[in-house]
Tab-separated table of C-alpha atoms and ligand atoms in Angstrom:
chain	number	residue	atom	x	y	z
A	1	MET	CA	58.433	-31.894	-19.483
A	2	SER	CA	56.796	-28.438	-18.762
A	3	SER	CA	58.029	-26.473	-15.853
A	4	PHE	CA	54.574	-24.986	-15.279
A	5	LYS	CA	53.828	-25.106	-11.505
A	6	SER	CA	50.352	-25.137	-9.890
A	7	GLY	CA	48.817	-26.000	-6.690
A	8	PHE	CA	46.258	-25.396	-3.865
A	9	ILE	CA	47.745	-23.677	-0.891
A	10	ALA	CA	45.388	-23.369	2.246
A	11	ILE	CA	45.806	-20.292	4.601
A	12	ILE	CA	44.995	-21.567	8.082
A	13	GLY	CA	45.442	-19.771	11.572
A	14	ARG	CA	43.654	-18.449	14.617
A	15	PRO	CA	41.174	-15.609	14.028
A	16	ASN	CA	42.624	-12.165	13.250
A	17	VAL	CA	46.034	-13.221	12.564
A	18	GLY	CA	45.731	-11.792	9.024
A	19	LYS	CA	44.846	-14.549	6.825
A	20	SER	CA	42.419	-12.677	4.725
A	21	SER	CA	44.538	-9.671	4.617
A	22	LEU	CA	47.570	-11.929	3.404
A	23	LEU	CA	45.175	-13.352	0.484
A	24	ASN	CA	44.340	-9.853	-0.606
A	25	SER	CA	48.045	-8.737	-0.622
A	26	LEU	CA	49.169	-11.867	-2.399
A	27	LEU	CA	46.582	-11.210	-5.117
A	28	ASN	CA	46.956	-7.467	-5.022
A	29	THR	CA	43.282	-6.986	-4.870
A	30	LYS	CA	40.537	-7.436	-2.470
A	31	VAL	CA	38.742	-10.735	-2.608
A	32	ALA	CA	38.185	-11.313	1.150
A	33	ILE	CA	36.792	-8.959	3.772
A	34	THR	CA	38.982	-8.180	6.805
A	35	SER	CA	38.291	-6.617	10.212
A	36	PRO	CA	39.931	-6.579	13.559
A	37	LYS	CA	37.061	-8.599	14.933
A	38	PRO	CA	37.045	-12.442	14.881
A	39	GLU	CA	34.788	-14.429	12.791
A	40	THR	CA	35.106	-12.075	9.866
A	41	THR	CA	35.511	-14.747	7.403
A	42	ARG	CA	32.659	-17.252	7.442
A	43	SER	CA	33.216	-19.326	4.106
A	44	ARG	CA	36.030	-20.923	2.209
A	45	ILE	CA	37.195	-18.214	-0.306
A	46	LEU	CA	39.492	-19.150	-3.270
A	47	GLY	CA	41.858	-16.637	-4.679
A	48	VAL	CA	43.898	-17.516	-7.742
A	49	LEU	CA	47.276	-15.996	-8.725
A	50	ASN	CA	48.252	-16.609	-12.361
A	51	LYS	CA	51.674	-15.995	-14.175
A	52	THR	CA	51.211	-16.991	-17.800
A	53	ASP	CA	53.280	-19.943	-18.575
A	54	GLN	CA	54.900	-20.205	-15.167
A	55	TYR	CA	52.326	-20.735	-12.342
A	56	GLN	CA	48.883	-20.929	-11.087
A	57	LEU	CA	48.623	-20.767	-7.214
A	58	VAL	CA	45.251	-21.453	-5.786
A	59	PHE	CA	45.008	-19.849	-2.365
A	60	VAL	CA	42.281	-21.035	0.129
A	61	ASP	CA	41.213	-18.571	2.717
A	62	THR	CA	39.505	-20.170	5.761
A	63	PRO	CA	37.610	-18.887	8.757
A	64	GLY	CA	40.045	-20.099	11.297
A	65	ILE	CA	38.782	-22.046	14.391
A	66	ASN	CA	36.535	-19.962	16.476
A	67	GLU	CA	35.163	-20.670	19.985
A	68	GLN	CA	31.637	-22.307	19.646
A	69	PHE	CA	28.748	-20.534	21.085
A	70	ASN	CA	26.198	-21.570	18.545
A	71	LEU	CA	25.486	-23.624	15.517
A	72	LEU	CA	26.771	-20.740	13.437
A	73	ASP	CA	30.149	-21.099	15.033
A	74	GLN	CA	30.084	-24.765	14.542
A	75	LYS	CA	29.393	-24.615	10.918
A	76	ILE	CA	32.154	-21.969	10.389
A	77	ASN	CA	34.674	-24.328	12.096
A	78	GLU	CA	33.693	-27.102	10.072
A	79	VAL	CA	34.555	-25.228	7.057
A	80	THR	CA	38.184	-24.692	8.222
A	81	ILE	CA	38.583	-28.464	9.211
A	82	SER	CA	37.419	-29.713	5.764
A	83	SER	CA	39.724	-27.111	4.058
A	84	LEU	CA	42.759	-28.835	5.570
A	85	GLU	CA	42.526	-31.892	3.116
A	86	GLY	CA	43.451	-32.010	-0.381
A	87	ASN	CA	46.156	-29.161	-0.465
A	88	ASP	CA	49.655	-29.086	-1.851
A	89	LEU	CA	50.881	-26.652	0.902
A	90	ILE	CA	49.493	-25.116	4.071
A	91	TYR	CA	50.396	-21.575	5.370
A	92	TYR	CA	50.021	-21.681	9.089
A	93	VAL	CA	49.681	-17.975	9.939
A	94	VAL	CA	50.662	-16.480	13.290
A	95	ASP	CA	51.055	-12.957	14.677
A	96	GLN	CA	52.410	-13.896	18.190
A	97	ALA	CA	54.462	-16.430	20.034
A	98	TYR	CA	52.981	-19.852	20.500
A	99	HIS	CA	49.947	-20.111	22.675
A	100	LYS	CA	47.894	-23.066	23.949
A	101	LYS	CA	45.181	-22.148	21.322
A	102	ASP	CA	47.623	-23.043	18.604
A	103	GLU	CA	47.639	-26.612	19.775
A	104	ALA	CA	44.531	-28.018	18.538
A	105	ILE	CA	45.284	-26.803	14.922
A	106	ILE	CA	48.871	-28.018	15.036
A	107	ASN	CA	47.760	-31.397	16.192
A	108	LEU	CA	45.264	-31.506	13.035
A	109	PHE	CA	48.399	-31.058	10.982
A	110	LYS	CA	50.222	-34.051	12.372
A	111	ARG	CA	47.661	-36.177	10.745
A	112	LEU	CA	48.333	-34.816	7.359
A	113	ASP	CA	51.299	-35.364	5.116
A	114	THR	CA	51.160	-31.841	3.512
A	115	PRO	CA	54.160	-29.479	3.917
A	116	ILE	CA	53.443	-26.540	6.147
A	117	TYR	CA	55.115	-23.154	6.054
A	118	LEU	CA	54.983	-21.285	9.466
A	119	ILE	CA	54.112	-17.544	8.170
A	120	VAL	CA	54.857	-14.937	10.926
A	121	ASN	CA	52.702	-11.982	9.903
A	122	LYS	CA	52.468	-8.352	11.024
A	123	ILE	CA	56.173	-7.882	11.328
A	124	ASP	CA	55.625	-4.197	10.790
A	125	LEU	CA	54.388	-4.283	14.347
A	126	LEU	CA	57.444	-6.027	15.724
A	127	LYS	CA	60.431	-4.046	16.834
A	128	GLY	CA	63.383	-5.473	14.932
A	129	LYS	CA	64.640	-8.981	14.508
A	130	GLN	CA	64.525	-10.002	18.062
A	131	GLY	CA	60.704	-9.714	18.016
A	132	ILE	CA	60.502	-11.949	15.073
A	133	ASP	CA	62.904	-14.533	16.431
A	134	LYS	CA	61.128	-14.962	19.690
A	135	ILE	CA	57.993	-15.828	17.849
A	136	ILE	CA	59.639	-18.252	15.513
A	137	LEU	CA	61.746	-20.033	18.264
A	138	SER	CA	58.464	-20.601	20.207
A	139	PHE	CA	56.969	-22.729	17.251
A	140	LEU	CA	59.996	-24.554	16.160
A	141	ASP	CA	59.756	-27.429	18.667
A	142	LYS	CA	56.040	-27.669	18.179
A	143	PHE	CA	56.087	-28.809	14.450
A	144	PRO	CA	58.546	-29.768	11.745
A	145	PHE	CA	57.640	-26.819	9.440
A	146	GLU	CA	58.955	-27.032	5.880
A	147	ALA	CA	59.940	-23.262	5.979
A	148	VAL	CA	59.588	-20.289	8.109
A	149	ILE	CA	58.720	-16.903	6.524
A	150	PRO	CA	58.011	-13.530	8.251
A	151	VAL	CA	55.886	-11.278	6.277
A	152	SER	CA	53.620	-8.104	6.674
A	153	ALA	CA	50.455	-8.576	4.679
A	154	LYS	CA	49.803	-4.763	5.441
A	155	ASP	CA	52.893	-3.529	3.920
A	156	LYS	CA	53.410	-6.225	1.444
A	157	THR	CA	56.791	-7.075	2.948
A	158	TYR	CA	58.648	-10.361	1.767
A	159	LEU	CA	55.553	-11.460	-0.241
A	160	ASN	CA	57.538	-11.942	-3.508
A	161	ARG	CA	59.818	-14.097	-1.512
A	162	LEU	CA	56.927	-16.151	-0.298
A	163	ILE	CA	55.564	-16.648	-3.669
A	164	GLU	CA	58.967	-17.665	-5.002
A	165	ILE	CA	59.613	-20.307	-2.404
A	166	THR	CA	55.892	-21.517	-2.911
A	167	VAL	CA	56.390	-21.873	-6.543
A	168	ASN	CA	59.646	-23.607	-6.031
A	169	LEU	CA	57.941	-26.362	-3.757
A	170	LEU	CA	55.359	-27.229	-6.140
A	171	GLU	CA	56.036	-29.921	-8.869
A	172	ASP	CA	56.465	-29.466	-12.433
A	173	ASP	CA	53.875	-30.400	-15.166
A	174	GLY	CA	51.278	-28.498	-13.182
A	175	VAL	CA	47.706	-28.307	-14.496
A	176	MET	CA	45.582	-25.194	-15.093
A	177	PHE	CA	42.883	-25.701	-12.458
A	178	PHE	CA	40.887	-22.369	-13.589
A	179	PRO	CA	41.236	-20.203	-16.843
A	180	ASP	CA	43.849	-17.747	-16.487
A	181	ASP	CA	41.696	-14.708	-15.834
A	182	TYR	CA	39.963	-16.453	-13.076
A	183	LEU	CA	40.169	-14.530	-9.758
A	184	THR	CA	37.871	-16.005	-7.120
A	185	ASN	CA	35.075	-18.408	-6.300
A	186	GLN	CA	32.965	-15.483	-5.021
A	187	SER	CA	30.323	-14.159	-7.251
A	188	ASP	CA	29.594	-10.593	-7.586
A	189	ALA	CA	26.410	-10.988	-5.232
A	190	LEU	CA	28.512	-12.668	-2.489
A	191	MET	CA	31.286	-10.008	-2.919
A	192	ILE	CA	28.664	-7.290	-2.503
A	193	SER	CA	27.046	-8.945	0.520
A	194	GLU	CA	30.387	-9.325	2.174
A	195	LEU	CA	31.624	-5.937	1.559
A	196	ILE	CA	28.274	-4.792	3.203
A	197	ARG	CA	29.084	-7.076	6.256
A	198	GLU	CA	32.703	-5.781	6.321
A	199	LYS	CA	31.076	-2.081	6.987
A	200	ILE	CA	28.853	-3.646	9.631
A	201	LEU	CA	31.801	-5.319	11.325
A	202	ASN	CA	33.683	-1.835	11.247
A	203	LEU	CA	30.883	0.283	12.408
A	204	THR	CA	29.048	-1.641	15.100
A	205	GLU	CA	30.190	-3.119	18.400
A	206	LYS	CA	29.621	-5.792	20.926
A	207	GLU	CA	27.203	-8.582	19.546
A	208	VAL	CA	25.882	-6.814	16.723
A	209	PRO	CA	28.189	-7.944	14.017
A	210	TYR	CA	28.266	-11.333	15.031
A	211	ALA	CA	24.258	-11.565	15.074
A	212	THR	CA	24.352	-9.976	11.636
A	213	THR	CA	24.167	-11.677	8.108
A	214	VAL	CA	23.578	-10.071	4.849
A	215	ILE	CA	21.349	-11.554	2.052
A	216	ILE	CA	21.215	-10.309	-1.477
A	217	GLU	CA	17.600	-10.413	-2.347
A	218	THR	CA	17.999	-9.038	-6.126
A	219	LEU	CA	20.759	-8.120	-8.185
A	220	ASP	CA	20.271	-6.464	-11.632
A	221	TYR	CA	22.627	-5.133	-13.988
A	222	ASN	CA	21.537	-2.207	-15.721
A	223	GLU	CA	23.059	-2.300	-19.272
A	224	GLU	CA	22.188	1.251	-20.153
A	225	PHE	CA	23.877	2.847	-17.066
A	226	LYS	CA	26.408	0.050	-16.461
A	227	THR	CA	25.089	-0.085	-12.800
A	228	TYR	CA	24.138	-2.779	-10.448
A	229	ASP	CA	20.841	-2.328	-8.929
A	230	VAL	CA	21.068	-4.205	-5.517
A	231	ASN	CA	18.339	-5.024	-2.668
A	232	ALA	CA	19.962	-6.392	0.396
A	233	SER	CA	18.437	-7.632	3.476
A	234	ILE	CA	20.458	-7.266	6.699
A	235	ILE	CA	19.408	-9.987	9.110
A	236	VAL	CA	19.885	-9.549	12.945
A	237	GLU	CA	18.340	-11.579	15.793
A	238	ARG	CA	16.674	-8.970	18.074
A	239	ASP	CA	14.763	-5.856	17.551
A	240	SER	CA	17.311	-3.993	19.584
A	241	GLN	CA	19.982	-4.998	17.282
A	242	LYS	CA	17.798	-3.507	14.391
A	243	LYS	CA	17.579	-0.391	16.136
A	244	ILE	CA	21.258	-0.058	16.546
A	245	LEU	CA	21.831	-0.826	12.814
A	246	ILE	CA	19.409	1.725	11.715
A	247	GLY	CA	20.599	4.358	14.060
A	248	LYS	CA	19.103	7.730	15.105
A	249	ASN	CA	17.300	9.011	12.273
A	250	GLY	CA	18.650	6.175	10.129
A	251	GLU	CA	22.072	7.554	10.175
A	252	LYS	CA	23.930	4.336	10.862
A	253	ILE	CA	22.354	2.460	7.908
A	254	LYS	CA	22.957	5.328	5.637
A	255	GLN	CA	26.781	5.253	6.697
A	256	ILE	CA	27.011	1.652	6.046
A	257	GLY	CA	25.180	2.111	2.598
A	258	THR	CA	27.648	4.793	1.738
A	259	GLU	CA	30.822	3.142	2.752
A	260	ALA	CA	29.802	-0.122	1.212
A	261	ARG	CA	28.968	1.561	-2.118
A	262	LYS	CA	32.390	3.049	-2.210
A	263	ASP	CA	34.015	-0.255	-1.909
A	264	ILE	CA	31.823	-2.104	-4.232
A	265	ASN	CA	32.449	0.608	-7.000
A	266	GLN	CA	36.045	-0.021	-6.379
A	267	VAL	CA	36.319	-3.665	-5.998
A	268	LEU	CA	33.660	-4.615	-8.817
A	269	GLU	CA	34.654	-1.671	-10.990
A	270	THR	CA	30.997	-0.693	-11.398
A	271	ARG	CA	28.700	1.806	-10.010
A	272	VAL	CA	25.962	0.412	-7.799
A	273	HIS	CA	22.533	1.481	-6.469
A	274	LEU	CA	22.168	-0.056	-3.091
A	275	ASP	CA	18.720	-0.563	-1.039
A	276	LEU	CA	19.290	-1.848	2.433
A	277	PHE	CA	16.530	-3.310	4.684
A	278	VAL	CA	17.104	-4.387	8.110
A	279	LYS	CA	15.031	-7.580	9.260
A	280	THR	CA	14.610	-9.385	12.624
A	281	LYS	CA	14.843	-13.153	12.312
A	282	LYS	CA	14.864	-14.695	15.822
A	283	ASP	CA	17.711	-16.999	16.798
A	284	TRP	CA	18.879	-17.449	13.125
A	285	ARG	CA	22.332	-18.595	14.243
A	286	ASN	CA	20.828	-21.504	15.779
A	287	ASN	CA	18.418	-22.280	12.953
A	288	PRO	CA	19.761	-25.077	10.629
A	289	VAL	CA	17.198	-24.182	7.853
A	290	LYS	CA	17.839	-20.410	7.993
A	291	LEU	CA	21.842	-21.185	7.971
A	292	LYS	CA	21.510	-23.195	4.800
A	293	SER	CA	19.173	-20.794	3.093
A	294	TYR	CA	21.792	-17.979	3.828
A	295	GLY	CA	24.532	-20.234	2.314
A	296	ILE	CA	26.387	-20.673	5.623
A	297	GLY	CA	28.481	-24.056	6.123
A	298	GLU	CA	28.888	-24.685	2.434
A	299	TYR	CA	32.127	-25.984	1.319
B	1	GDP	N1	49.764	-4.093	11.439
B	1	GDP	C1	49.219	-5.185	10.615
B	1	GDP	N2	48.070	-5.438	10.744
B	1	GDP	C2	47.496	-6.480	10.090
B	1	GDP	C3	48.287	-7.177	9.168
B	1	GDP	N3	47.744	-8.151	8.508
B	1	GDP	C4	46.442	-7.969	8.887
B	1	GDP	N4	46.405	-7.022	9.921
B	1	GDP	C5	45.069	-6.437	10.698
B	1	GDP	O1	44.693	-7.575	11.497
B	1	GDP	C6	43.331	-7.645	11.602
B	1	GDP	C7	42.740	-8.890	11.074
B	1	GDP	O2	43.009	-9.187	9.701
B	1	GDP	P1	42.070	-10.288	8.941
B	1	GDP	O3	42.882	-10.387	7.716
B	1	GDP	O4	40.654	-10.072	8.924
B	1	GDP	O5	42.401	-11.735	9.856
B	1	GDP	P2	41.935	-13.018	9.613
B	1	GDP	O6	40.798	-13.293	10.585
B	1	GDP	O7	43.020	-14.031	10.037
B	1	GDP	O8	41.469	-13.148	8.139
B	1	GDP	C8	42.864	-6.576	10.521
B	1	GDP	O9	42.469	-5.460	11.347
B	1	GDP	C9	43.851	-6.363	9.697
B	1	GDP	O10	44.017	-4.915	9.204
B	1	GDP	C10	49.787	-6.764	9.041
B	1	GDP	O11	50.671	-7.416	8.280
B	1	GDP	N5	50.174	-5.858	9.835
B	2	MG	MG1	39.569	-13.704	7.580
């Protein structure tokens, strides 16, 4: 019998608790964009952690359950719900004491027979053990969690411990779901569009980031110069949002491009030439055909 362990681990939790940050820190590289705003993650992102001859952990980052204002929100929630099934383990990530908003997700857990770890994230922000205990205690009578692990995704505190007890839980004789150099289900094109969207999330306010999606129109690899040539459209709902994204004398869009390019260089380890165009598509967030063509709601 081989002691190779493998399994699917879904990362679930309310928006903004640090699910995507946790995924990136576990993998030691950026596969999912993060931001202080809800609705940053819109799709199901796989990240694979391999240790040759020992384990393969397939982490599944999910959007979290958001309030529903339009068809886009509904599609995003469906992605999370469908990600609950078929896992060997679930991490339920929280960053504060139990709140009524946790109830709906925890009720969904009761229908599964998957073990669930309560992950208390952002302990770097808590003052000492008391703060951590308070959060843990508030959840204990809500669900029979298999284990409780306080971590900081930001400082990478206790992540090795988390990996260890995750590996221990999985059965022996695990299969390799992916080749051992496989990192994520996100293509380079998707990664590039996400990194552009991350800059928009960080550099714009109010409804603009939520009304925005980014489409890669063309992506060409230039063998000679070892660069990507990228043409991307930034889709917004209204001309007023387009004006904000472009900014005075085009300064905003320039800043978005500069910062995105820097990140793309680093994450994809290649230089990139980026052309960005802002376009208005009225009410795209409620248009099923547009949502589908933008790849939203697929899982
Ligand atoms: N201080 C602190 N901030 C964190 C930590 N993990 C995530 N964050 C921040 O919390 C915000 C939301 O993170 P994100 O990963 O996008 O959350 P998600 O919506 O659950 O995927 C971002 O501003 C992160 O930088 C942590 O361990 N400590
Ligand atoms: Mg996220």
